[in-house]
PDB file of C-alpha atoms and ligand atoms in Angstrom:
ATOM      1  CA  MET A   1    -151.702 -24.657-147.374  1.00 38.00           C
ATOM      2  CA  ASN A   2    -151.103 -22.739-150.824  1.00 39.00           C
ATOM      3  CA  MET A   3    -149.392 -25.452-153.184  1.00 42.00           C
ATOM      4  CA  THR A   4    -149.331 -22.565-155.637  1.00 43.00           C
ATOM      5  CA  ALA A   5    -148.112 -20.044-153.841  1.00 44.00           C
ATOM      6  CA  SER A   6    -145.574 -22.587-153.057  1.00 45.00           C
ATOM      7  CA  ALA A   7    -144.547 -23.405-156.270  1.00 47.00           C
ATOM      8  CA  ASN A   8    -143.789 -20.416-157.011  1.00 57.00           C
ATOM      9  CA  ASP A   9    -142.066 -19.195-154.160  1.00 74.00           C
ATOM     10  CA  ALA A  10    -139.522 -22.419-156.248  1.00 85.00           C
ATOM     11  CA  PRO A  11    -135.912 -20.998-156.888  1.00 95.00           C
ATOM     12  CA  LEU A  12    -135.693 -20.784-160.963  1.00 97.00           C
ATOM     13  CA  MET A  13    -132.086 -21.965-160.094  1.00 98.00           C
ATOM     14  CA  GLN A  14    -131.351 -24.456-157.417  1.00 98.00           C
ATOM     15  CA  ILE A  15    -127.079 -24.762-157.189  1.00 98.00           C
ATOM     16  CA  ARG A  16    -126.225 -27.211-154.811  1.00 98.00           C
ATOM     17  CA  ASN A  17    -122.032 -27.815-153.915  1.00 98.00           C
ATOM     18  CA  LEU A  18    -120.569 -27.834-156.850  1.00 98.00           C
ATOM     19  CA  ASP A  19    -117.048 -28.346-157.259  1.00 98.00           C
ATOM     20  CA  LYS A  20    -115.253 -27.543-159.790  1.00 98.00           C
ATOM     21  CA  SER A  21    -110.834 -27.333-159.886  1.00 98.00           C
ATOM     22  CA  PHE A  22    -108.383 -27.382-163.118  1.00 98.00           C
ATOM     23  CA  GLY A  23    -105.325 -28.910-161.861  1.00 95.00           C
ATOM     24  CA  GLY A  24    -104.476 -28.136-158.032  1.00 92.00           C
ATOM     25  CA  VAL A  25    -106.913 -25.148-158.065  1.00 96.00           C
ATOM     26  CA  LYS A  26    -110.469 -24.906-156.299  1.00 97.00           C
ATOM     27  CA  ALA A  27    -111.902 -22.939-159.229  1.00 98.00           C
ATOM     28  CA  VAL A  28    -114.965 -23.529-157.659  1.00 98.00           C
ATOM     29  CA  ASP A  29    -115.398 -25.206-154.014  1.00 98.00           C
ATOM     30  CA  ASP A  30    -119.300 -26.161-152.566  1.00 98.00           C
ATOM     31  CA  VAL A  31    -121.058 -23.431-153.683  1.00 98.00           C
ATOM     32  CA  SER A  32    -125.036 -23.613-152.631  1.00 98.00           C
ATOM     33  CA  MET A  33    -127.124 -21.098-154.191  1.00 97.00           C
ATOM     34  CA  ASP A  34    -130.886 -20.502-155.418  1.00 97.00           C
ATOM     35  CA  LEU A  35    -131.623 -17.804-158.183  1.00 98.00           C
ATOM     36  CA  ARG A  36    -134.826 -16.918-157.455  1.00 96.00           C
ATOM     37  CA  ALA A  37    -137.192 -14.812-159.909  1.00 96.00           C
ATOM     38  CA  GLY A  38    -136.923 -10.666-160.226  1.00 94.00           C
ATOM     39  CA  ILE A  39    -134.328 -11.150-157.396  1.00 95.00           C
ATOM     40  CA  VAL A  40    -130.429  -9.595-158.955  1.00 97.00           C
ATOM     41  CA  THR A  41    -127.911 -11.471-157.365  1.00 97.00           C
ATOM     42  CA  THR A  42    -124.503  -9.667-158.098  1.00 97.00           C
ATOM     43  CA  LEU A  43    -121.867 -12.267-157.435  1.00 97.00           C
ATOM     44  CA  VAL A  44    -118.274 -10.338-156.913  1.00 96.00           C
ATOM     45  CA  GLY A  45    -114.917 -11.164-155.159  1.00 95.00           C
ATOM     46  CA  PRO A  46    -110.870 -10.592-156.480  1.00 94.00           C
ATOM     47  CA  ASN A  47    -109.592 -11.785-159.804  1.00 94.00           C
ATOM     48  CA  GLY A  48    -109.943 -15.068-160.305  1.00 96.00           C
ATOM     49  CA  ALA A  49    -112.069 -15.881-157.621  1.00 97.00           C
ATOM     50  CA  GLY A  50    -114.578 -18.135-159.763  1.00 98.00           C
ATOM     51  CA  LYS A  51    -117.074 -16.181-160.608  1.00 98.00           C
ATOM     52  CA  THR A  52    -117.087 -17.139-164.306  1.00 98.00           C
ATOM     53  CA  THR A  53    -115.734 -20.952-163.884  1.00 98.00           C
ATOM     54  CA  PHE A  54    -119.196 -20.318-161.803  1.00 98.00           C
ATOM     55  CA  PHE A  55    -120.486 -19.031-164.654  1.00 98.00           C
ATOM     56  CA  ASN A  56    -119.608 -21.752-166.240  1.00 98.00           C
ATOM     57  CA  LEU A  57    -121.202 -24.881-164.955  1.00 98.00           C
ATOM     58  CA  ILE A  58    -124.040 -23.132-164.901  1.00 98.00           C
ATOM     59  CA  THR A  59    -124.668 -22.885-168.324  1.00 97.00           C
ATOM     60  CA  GLY A  60    -122.844 -26.374-168.771  1.00 97.00           C
ATOM     61  CA  ASN A  61    -120.024 -24.832-170.790  1.00 96.00           C
ATOM     62  CA  LEU A  62    -118.098 -26.890-167.989  1.00 97.00           C
ATOM     63  CA  THR A  63    -118.668 -29.872-166.356  1.00 97.00           C
ATOM     64  CA  ARG A  64    -118.483 -29.402-163.217  1.00 97.00           C
ATOM     65  CA  ASP A  65    -116.345 -32.534-160.567  1.00 97.00           C
ATOM     66  CA  GLY A  66    -119.354 -32.649-158.447  1.00 97.00           C
ATOM     67  CA  GLY A  67    -123.055 -30.385-157.016  1.00 98.00           C
ATOM     68  CA  GLN A  68    -126.057 -30.707-158.541  1.00 98.00           C
ATOM     69  CA  VAL A  69    -128.184 -27.264-160.456  1.00 98.00           C
ATOM     70  CA  THR A  70    -131.470 -28.088-161.321  1.00 98.00           C
ATOM     71  CA  TRP A  71    -134.002 -25.653-163.708  1.00 98.00           C
ATOM     72  CA  LEU A  72    -137.546 -25.587-163.145  1.00 97.00           C
ATOM     73  CA  GLY A  73    -137.675 -27.751-161.232  1.00 96.00           C
ATOM     74  CA  ARG A  74    -135.062 -30.360-164.129  1.00 96.00           C
ATOM     75  CA  ASP A  75    -131.823 -31.151-163.365  1.00 96.00           C
ATOM     76  CA  THR A  76    -129.115 -29.987-166.401  1.00 97.00           C
ATOM     77  CA  ALA A  77    -126.459 -32.792-165.570  1.00 95.00           C
ATOM     78  CA  GLY A  78    -125.575 -33.648-168.855  1.00 93.00           C
ATOM     79  CA  MET A  79    -127.550 -31.132-170.273  1.00 95.00           C
ATOM     80  CA  LYS A  80    -125.487 -29.101-173.645  1.00 93.00           C
ATOM     81  CA  PRO A  81    -124.732 -25.983-172.516  1.00 93.00           C
ATOM     82  CA  TYR A  82    -127.775 -24.462-176.551  1.00 90.00           C
ATOM     83  CA  ARG A  83    -130.320 -26.988-174.271  1.00 91.00           C
ATOM     84  CA  ILE A  84    -129.495 -24.738-172.058  1.00 94.00           C
ATOM     85  CA  ALA A  85    -129.763 -21.441-172.967  1.00 93.00           C
ATOM     86  CA  ARG A  86    -133.351 -23.073-175.283  1.00 90.00           C
ATOM     87  CA  ALA A  87    -135.211 -23.555-171.331  1.00 93.00           C
ATOM     88  CA  GLY A  88    -134.291 -19.977-171.112  1.00 94.00           C
ATOM     89  CA  VAL A  89    -131.008 -19.481-169.157  1.00 96.00           C
ATOM     90  CA  GLY A  90    -129.217 -16.635-171.380  1.00 96.00           C
ATOM     91  CA  ARG A  91    -125.555 -15.146-170.765  1.00 96.00           C
ATOM     92  CA  THR A  92    -122.732 -13.074-172.204  1.00 97.00           C
ATOM     93  CA  TYR A  93    -119.351 -13.323-171.601  1.00 96.00           C
ATOM     94  CA  GLN A  94    -116.533 -11.394-170.306  1.00 95.00           C
ATOM     95  CA  ASP A  95    -114.476 -11.409-173.687  1.00 95.00           C
ATOM     96  CA  LEU A  96    -118.059 -10.778-175.931  1.00 96.00           C
ATOM     97  CA  ARG A  97    -117.733 -13.611-178.242  1.00 96.00           C
ATOM     98  CA  LEU A  98    -119.615 -11.208-180.519  1.00 97.00           C
ATOM     99  CA  PHE A  99    -119.131 -12.156-184.539  1.00 97.00           C
ATOM    100  CA  ASP A 100    -116.630  -9.497-185.707  1.00 98.00           C
ATOM    101  CA  GLY A 101    -117.082 -10.400-189.152  1.00 97.00           C
ATOM    102  CA  MET A 102    -120.837  -9.914-189.093  1.00 97.00           C
ATOM    103  CA  THR A 103    -123.716  -7.375-189.164  1.00 98.00           C
ATOM    104  CA  VAL A 104    -124.860  -5.911-185.733  1.00 98.00           C
ATOM    105  CA  TRP A 105    -128.162  -7.004-187.288  1.00 98.00           C
ATOM    106  CA  GLU A 106    -126.870 -11.025-186.951  1.00 96.00           C
ATOM    107  CA  ASN A 107    -124.898 -10.581-184.850  1.00 97.00           C
ATOM    108  CA  VAL A 108    -128.512  -9.776-182.527  1.00 96.00           C
ATOM    109  CA  LEU A 109    -130.550 -13.036-185.396  1.00 94.00           C
ATOM    110  CA  ASN A 110    -128.047 -15.623-185.610  1.00 92.00           C
ATOM    111  CA  ALA A 111    -129.401 -15.357-180.525  1.00 92.00           C
ATOM    112  CA  THR A 112    -132.577 -15.730-181.364  1.00 88.00           C
ATOM    113  CA  GLU A 113    -131.835 -18.370-182.833  1.00 79.00           C
ATOM    114  CA  HIS A 114    -131.674 -19.800-179.172  1.00 64.00           C
ATOM    115  CA  GLY A 115    -135.138 -20.538-178.483  1.00 60.00           C
ATOM    116  CA  ALA A 116    -136.453 -17.260-178.557  1.00 60.00           C
ATOM    117  CA  PHE A 117    -138.280 -18.862-182.375  1.00 64.00           C
ATOM    118  CA  PRO A 118    -139.437 -21.717-183.325  1.00 65.00           C
ATOM    119  CA  VAL A 119    -137.672 -23.699-186.138  1.00 69.00           C
ATOM    120  CA  PRO A 120    -138.968 -23.724-189.096  1.00 70.00           C
ATOM    121  CA  ILE A 121    -140.312 -20.497-188.341  1.00 77.00           C
ATOM    122  CA  SER A 122    -143.701 -18.895-189.917  1.00 85.00           C
ATOM    123  CA  ARG A 123    -143.587 -15.511-191.845  1.00 89.00           C
ATOM    124  CA  ALA A 124    -145.979 -14.205-188.462  1.00 90.00           C
ATOM    125  CA  HIS A 125    -142.995 -15.506-185.907  1.00 87.00           C
ATOM    126  CA  ARG A 126    -140.327 -13.547-189.238  1.00 88.00           C
ATOM    127  CA  ILE A 127    -142.441 -10.129-188.778  1.00 92.00           C
ATOM    128  CA  ALA A 128    -142.268 -10.804-185.172  1.00 91.00           C
ATOM    129  CA  ARG A 129    -138.812 -11.301-184.428  1.00 91.00           C
ATOM    130  CA  ARG A 130    -138.236  -8.754-186.517  1.00 94.00           C
ATOM    131  CA  GLU A 131    -139.743  -6.657-184.084  1.00 96.00           C
ATOM    132  CA  ARG A 132    -137.921  -7.708-181.962  1.00 95.00           C
ATOM    133  CA  ILE A 133    -135.083  -6.927-183.109  1.00 96.00           C
ATOM    134  CA  GLU A 134    -135.578  -3.646-183.800  1.00 98.00           C
ATOM    135  CA  ARG A 135    -136.626  -2.368-180.689  1.00 97.00           C
ATOM    136  CA  VAL A 136    -133.626  -3.763-178.961  1.00 98.00           C
ATOM    137  CA  LEU A 137    -131.518  -2.142-180.623  1.00 98.00           C
ATOM    138  CA  GLU A 138    -133.301   1.460-180.162  1.00 98.00           C
ATOM    139  CA  ARG A 139    -133.002   1.073-176.875  1.00 98.00           C
ATOM    140  CA  THR A 140    -129.860   0.022-177.138  1.00 98.00           C
ATOM    141  CA  CYS A 141    -128.589   3.096-179.732  1.00 97.00           C
ATOM    142  CA  LEU A 142    -127.492   0.069-182.209  1.00 98.00           C
ATOM    143  CA  ALA A 143    -130.412   1.016-184.562  1.00 98.00           C
ATOM    144  CA  ASP A 144    -127.874   3.225-186.596  1.00 98.00           C
ATOM    145  CA  LYS A 145    -124.946   0.843-186.926  1.00 98.00           C
ATOM    146  CA  ARG A 146    -127.295  -2.267-187.322  1.00 98.00           C
ATOM    147  CA  ASN A 147    -125.135  -2.442-191.008  1.00 98.00           C
ATOM    148  CA  THR A 148    -121.478  -2.263-189.239  1.00 98.00           C
ATOM    149  CA  ARG A 149    -119.739  -5.057-188.770  1.00 98.00           C
ATOM    150  CA  ALA A 150    -119.259  -5.741-184.566  1.00 98.00           C
ATOM    151  CA  ILE A 151    -115.527  -5.222-185.574  1.00 98.00           C
ATOM    152  CA  ASP A 152    -115.898  -1.409-186.216  1.00 98.00           C
ATOM    153  CA  LEU A 153    -117.944  -0.242-183.745  1.00 98.00           C
ATOM    154  CA  ALA A 154    -116.082   0.951-180.134  1.00 97.00           C
ATOM    155  CA  TYR A 155    -115.405  -0.519-177.882  1.00 97.00           C
ATOM    156  CA  ALA A 156    -119.050   0.924-175.805  1.00 97.00           C
ATOM    157  CA  GLU A 157    -121.186  -0.593-178.683  1.00 98.00           C
ATOM    158  CA  ARG A 158    -119.948  -3.653-178.254  1.00 98.00           C
ATOM    159  CA  LYS A 159    -120.283  -3.946-174.664  1.00 97.00           C
ATOM    160  CA  PHE A 160    -124.091  -3.006-175.598  1.00 98.00           C
ATOM    161  CA  LEU A 161    -124.090  -5.320-178.494  1.00 98.00           C
ATOM    162  CA  SER A 162    -123.046  -8.259-176.668  1.00 98.00           C
ATOM    163  CA  MET A 163    -126.196  -7.235-173.749  1.00 98.00           C
ATOM    164  CA  ALA A 164    -128.771  -6.526-177.038  1.00 98.00           C
ATOM    165  CA  ARG A 165    -128.014 -10.312-177.867  1.00 97.00           C
ATOM    166  CA  ILE A 166    -129.636 -11.492-175.006  1.00 97.00           C
ATOM    167  CA  MET A 167    -132.351  -9.109-174.631  1.00 97.00           C
ATOM    168  CA  ALA A 168    -133.367 -10.802-177.677  1.00 95.00           C
ATOM    169  CA  THR A 169    -133.595 -13.587-176.378  1.00 92.00           C
ATOM    170  CA  GLU A 170    -136.661 -14.702-174.261  1.00 89.00           C
ATOM    171  CA  ALA A 171    -134.152 -16.195-172.093  1.00 94.00           C
ATOM    172  CA  LYS A 172    -136.205 -16.004-168.058  1.00 96.00           C
ATOM    173  CA  LEU A 173    -132.521 -16.215-165.827  1.00 98.00           C
ATOM    174  CA  TRP A 174    -129.646 -13.375-167.548  1.00 98.00           C
ATOM    175  CA  LEU A 175    -126.330 -14.074-166.538  1.00 98.00           C
ATOM    176  CA  LEU A 176    -124.475 -11.439-167.140  1.00 98.00           C
ATOM    177  CA  ASP A 177    -119.971 -11.506-167.199  1.00 98.00           C
ATOM    178  CA  GLU A 178    -118.873  -7.923-166.692  1.00 97.00           C
ATOM    179  CA  PRO A 179    -121.235  -6.272-168.561  1.00 95.00           C
ATOM    180  CA  ALA A 180    -120.748  -2.755-167.802  1.00 93.00           C
ATOM    181  CA  SER A 181    -116.386  -3.337-167.246  1.00 93.00           C
ATOM    182  CA  GLY A 182    -114.847  -0.352-168.798  1.00 92.00           C
ATOM    183  CA  LEU A 183    -117.938   1.902-169.832  1.00 93.00           C
ATOM    184  CA  ASP A 184    -118.157   5.657-169.259  1.00 93.00           C
ATOM    185  CA  PRO A 185    -120.242   6.618-166.966  1.00 91.00           C
ATOM    186  CA  ASN A 186    -123.231   7.872-169.399  1.00 94.00           C
ATOM    187  CA  SER A 187    -122.745   4.355-170.847  1.00 94.00           C
ATOM    188  CA  TYR A 188    -123.325   2.600-167.232  1.00 89.00           C
ATOM    189  CA  GLU A 189    -125.945   5.064-166.627  1.00 92.00           C
ATOM    190  CA  ARG A 190    -127.994   3.685-169.815  1.00 94.00           C
ATOM    191  CA  PHE A 191    -126.676   0.354-169.208  1.00 94.00           C
ATOM    192  CA  LEU A 192    -128.379   0.270-165.485  1.00 93.00           C
ATOM    193  CA  ALA A 193    -131.610   1.771-167.143  1.00 95.00           C
ATOM    194  CA  ILE A 194    -131.802  -1.085-169.854  1.00 96.00           C
ATOM    195  CA  LEU A 195    -131.198  -3.220-166.433  1.00 95.00           C
ATOM    196  CA  ARG A 196    -134.176  -1.809-164.463  1.00 95.00           C
ATOM    197  CA  GLU A 197    -136.290  -2.305-167.346  1.00 96.00           C
ATOM    198  CA  ASP A 198    -135.804  -5.667-168.346  1.00 96.00           C
ATOM    199  CA  VAL A 199    -136.369  -6.958-164.489  1.00 96.00           C
ATOM    200  CA  ALA A 200    -139.018  -4.519-164.325  1.00 96.00           C
ATOM    201  CA  GLU A 201    -140.405  -7.244-167.059  1.00 95.00           C
ATOM    202  CA  GLY A 202    -139.819  -9.531-164.950  1.00 95.00           C
ATOM    203  CA  VAL A 203    -136.160 -11.214-166.112  1.00 97.00           C
ATOM    204  CA  THR A 204    -134.261 -12.838-163.174  1.00 97.00           C
ATOM    205  CA  VAL A 205    -130.490 -11.284-163.185  1.00 98.00           C
ATOM    206  CA  CYS A 206    -127.366 -12.876-161.652  1.00 98.00           C
ATOM    207  CA  ILE A 207    -124.827 -10.266-162.556  1.00 98.00           C
ATOM    208  CA  ILE A 208    -120.676 -10.251-161.973  1.00 97.00           C
ATOM    209  CA  GLU A 209    -119.515  -6.283-161.830  1.00 93.00           C
ATOM    210  CA  HIS A 210    -116.729  -4.834-160.513  1.00 88.00           C
ATOM    211  CA  ASN A 211    -117.946  -1.338-160.115  1.00 84.00           C
ATOM    212  CA  LEU A 212    -119.566  -0.707-156.652  1.00 82.00           C
ATOM    213  CA  ASP A 213    -122.160   2.236-157.597  1.00 78.00           C
ATOM    214  CA  ILE A 214    -123.238   0.011-159.957  1.00 84.00           C
ATOM    215  CA  VAL A 215    -123.087  -3.323-157.456  1.00 88.00           C
ATOM    216  CA  ILE A 216    -125.342  -0.365-155.655  1.00 86.00           C
ATOM    217  CA  GLY A 217    -127.785   0.321-157.904  1.00 85.00           C
ATOM    218  CA  ILE A 218    -128.807  -2.137-158.834  1.00 91.00           C
ATOM    219  CA  SER A 219    -128.504  -5.118-156.778  1.00 95.00           C
ATOM    220  CA  ASP A 220    -131.056  -7.126-154.596  1.00 96.00           C
ATOM    221  CA  ARG A 221    -128.448  -9.086-152.865  1.00 96.00           C
ATOM    222  CA  ILE A 222    -124.890 -10.096-153.024  1.00 96.00           C
ATOM    223  CA  ALA A 223    -123.212 -13.308-153.740  1.00 97.00           C
ATOM    224  CA  PHE A 224    -119.641 -12.237-152.489  1.00 97.00           C
ATOM    225  CA  LEU A 225    -116.778 -15.227-153.724  1.00 97.00           C
ATOM    226  CA  ASP A 226    -113.074 -15.865-153.103  1.00 97.00           C
ATOM    227  CA  ARG A 227    -110.551 -19.423-154.193  1.00 97.00           C
ATOM    228  CA  GLY A 228    -113.996 -20.731-155.145  1.00 98.00           C
ATOM    229  CA  ARG A 229    -115.787 -20.059-151.789  1.00 98.00           C
ATOM    230  CA  LEU A 230    -119.029 -18.638-151.393  1.00 98.00           C
ATOM    231  CA  LEU A 231    -117.948 -15.975-148.245  1.00 97.00           C
ATOM    232  CA  ALA A 232    -121.082 -14.216-148.126  1.00 96.00           C
ATOM    233  CA  ASP A 233    -124.422 -13.980-150.267  1.00 96.00           C
ATOM    234  CA  GLY A 234    -127.074 -11.427-148.412  1.00 95.00           C
ATOM    235  CA  ASP A 235    -128.479  -7.775-148.573  1.00 94.00           C
ATOM    236  CA  PRO A 236    -125.955  -5.654-150.181  1.00 93.00           C
ATOM    237  CA  HIS A 237    -124.928  -3.462-147.784  1.00 91.00           C
ATOM    238  CA  THR A 238    -124.475  -5.623-145.071  1.00 93.00           C
ATOM    239  CA  VAL A 239    -121.955  -7.657-147.401  1.00 92.00           C
ATOM    240  CA  MET A 240    -120.724  -5.245-148.995  1.00 89.00           C
ATOM    241  CA  ASN A 241    -119.955  -3.355-145.743  1.00 90.00           C
ATOM    242  CA  ASP A 242    -118.349  -6.230-144.523  1.00 92.00           C
ATOM    243  CA  PRO A 243    -113.835  -5.318-143.234  1.00 92.00           C
ATOM    244  CA  GLU A 244    -113.535  -8.645-143.463  1.00 92.00           C
ATOM    245  CA  LEU A 245    -115.232  -8.939-147.283  1.00 92.00           C
ATOM    246  CA  ALA A 246    -113.073  -5.455-147.307  1.00 89.00           C
ATOM    247  CA  LYS A 247    -110.355  -6.250-147.244  1.00 90.00           C
ATOM    248  CA  ILE A 248    -110.688  -9.781-149.352  1.00 90.00           C
ATOM    249  CA  TYR A 249    -111.941  -7.279-152.539  1.00 88.00           C
ATOM    250  CA  PHE A 250    -109.012  -4.664-151.716  1.00 84.00           C
ATOM    251  CA  GLY A 251    -106.122  -6.955-152.102  1.00 79.00           C
ATOM    252  CA  ASP A 252    -105.484  -6.551-148.195  1.00 68.00           C
ATOM    253  CA  ARG A 253    -105.667  -9.928-146.973  1.00 66.00           C
ATOM    254  CA  GLU A 254    -103.513 -10.660-143.887  1.00 56.00           C
TER     255      GLU A 254
HETATM  256  N1  ATP B   1    -109.972 -23.530-168.587  1.00 84.01           N
HETATM  257  C1  ATP B   1    -109.277 -23.225-167.019  1.00 84.01           C
HETATM  258  N2  ATP B   1    -108.321 -24.178-167.048  1.00 84.01           N
HETATM  259  C2  ATP B   1    -107.407 -23.687-166.522  1.00 84.01           C
HETATM  260  N3  ATP B   1    -107.667 -22.952-165.613  1.00 84.01           N
HETATM  261  C3  ATP B   1    -109.074 -22.144-165.338  1.00 84.01           C
HETATM  262  C4  ATP B   1    -109.598 -22.450-166.190  1.00 84.01           C
HETATM  263  N4  ATP B   1    -110.742 -21.018-166.243  1.00 84.01           N
HETATM  264  C5  ATP B   1    -110.661 -20.962-165.162  1.00 84.01           C
HETATM  265  N5  ATP B   1    -108.680 -21.224-164.575  1.00 84.01           N
HETATM  266  C6  ATP B   1    -108.457 -20.391-163.156  1.00 84.01           C
HETATM  267  O1  ATP B   1    -109.538 -20.633-162.044  1.00 84.01           O
HETATM  268  C7  ATP B   1    -109.852 -19.873-161.060  1.00 84.01           C
HETATM  269  C8  ATP B   1    -111.040 -19.315-161.283  1.00 84.01           C
HETATM  270  O2  ATP B   1    -111.121 -18.146-162.206  1.00 84.01           O
HETATM  271  P1  ATP B   1    -112.427 -17.864-163.006  1.00 84.01           P
HETATM  272  O3  ATP B   1    -112.248 -16.981-164.291  1.00 84.01           O
HETATM  273  O4  ATP B   1    -113.172 -18.285-162.545  1.00 84.01           O
HETATM  274  O5  ATP B   1    -111.949 -16.242-162.066  1.00 84.01           O
HETATM  275  P2  ATP B   1    -112.927 -14.882-161.927  1.00 84.01           P
HETATM  276  O6  ATP B   1    -113.654 -14.214-160.332  1.00 84.01           O
HETATM  277  O7  ATP B   1    -113.948 -15.240-163.274  1.00 84.01           O
HETATM  278  O8  ATP B   1    -111.886 -13.628-162.347  1.00 84.01           O
HETATM  279  P3  ATP B   1    -111.296 -12.139-163.122  1.00 84.01           P
HETATM  280  O9  ATP B   1    -112.470 -11.297-161.836  1.00 84.01           O
HETATM  281  O10 ATP B   1    -109.981 -12.393-163.357  1.00 84.01           O
HETATM  282  O11 ATP B   1    -112.476 -12.251-164.390  1.00 84.01           O
HETATM  283  C9  ATP B   1    -108.529 -18.762-161.861  1.00 84.01           C
HETATM  284  O12 ATP B   1    -107.069 -19.637-160.780  1.00 84.01           O
HETATM  285  C10 ATP B   1    -107.861 -19.022-162.513  1.00 84.01           C
HETATM  286  O13 ATP B   1    -106.532 -19.063-163.870  1.00 84.01           O
HETATM  287 MG1   MG B   2    -114.346 -13.202-165.181  1.00 84.01          MG
END
């Protein structure tokens, strides 16, 4: 048996029997999933399905009621969110959580402090960091806005700033919570192009997305959540063409 190959086949993140309730509501109900290197997984499901809660559990932003999450083979139980982030799990937020009073540059610089560079930082690292941020601002078309405060950006620019923040880190896994929602078609084409480049460079993505063009355009695999339960997990066309799931997704359940 080739041990090296089998080690490389191990999922980056392994999620088993994850549970979380809020009062009487089971927001995440016995969800198990593997996130494998290089696979783009899209989480879909109606509003309130538990998608964001699932992210909050695997990033340590919320404490799970039950289940296990391992990252690179290590159990993350009890790890603070910043530790999980520094270990290579990056995320964006549905409500963006930018630093509104800070400039574009400062927002991205702040994100690199999540483990992309050592602290205290050497001169060589400082130069490398500046170059990395420059490149990210070019790619997200924010270079001309570097001195603009986040609050003064247009909606699409704020979404791209949220992406720029994760792009500037060295996270291996990107958890993206509706990064393209509300974007105009031009912007989401640009968003998809950026994402495809990063995936080609080796980033692993798990994305929550409602726009079916984006879902089909990017996913290797679709995981369908409803009322906290993982109802399907597999090939995008199979999942999206399932009439029972379509009824749930489009709010037409019996
Ligand atoms: N902090 C909280 N306190 C209480 N209930 C919560 C909390 N966070 C989420 N919930 C509830 O848990 C369920 C799942 O919510 P969640 O935000 O994870 O759904 P979602 O799939 O991300 O939905 P959306 O598509 O609207 O973003 C919902 O019933 C929601 O009201
Ligand atoms: Mg959500």
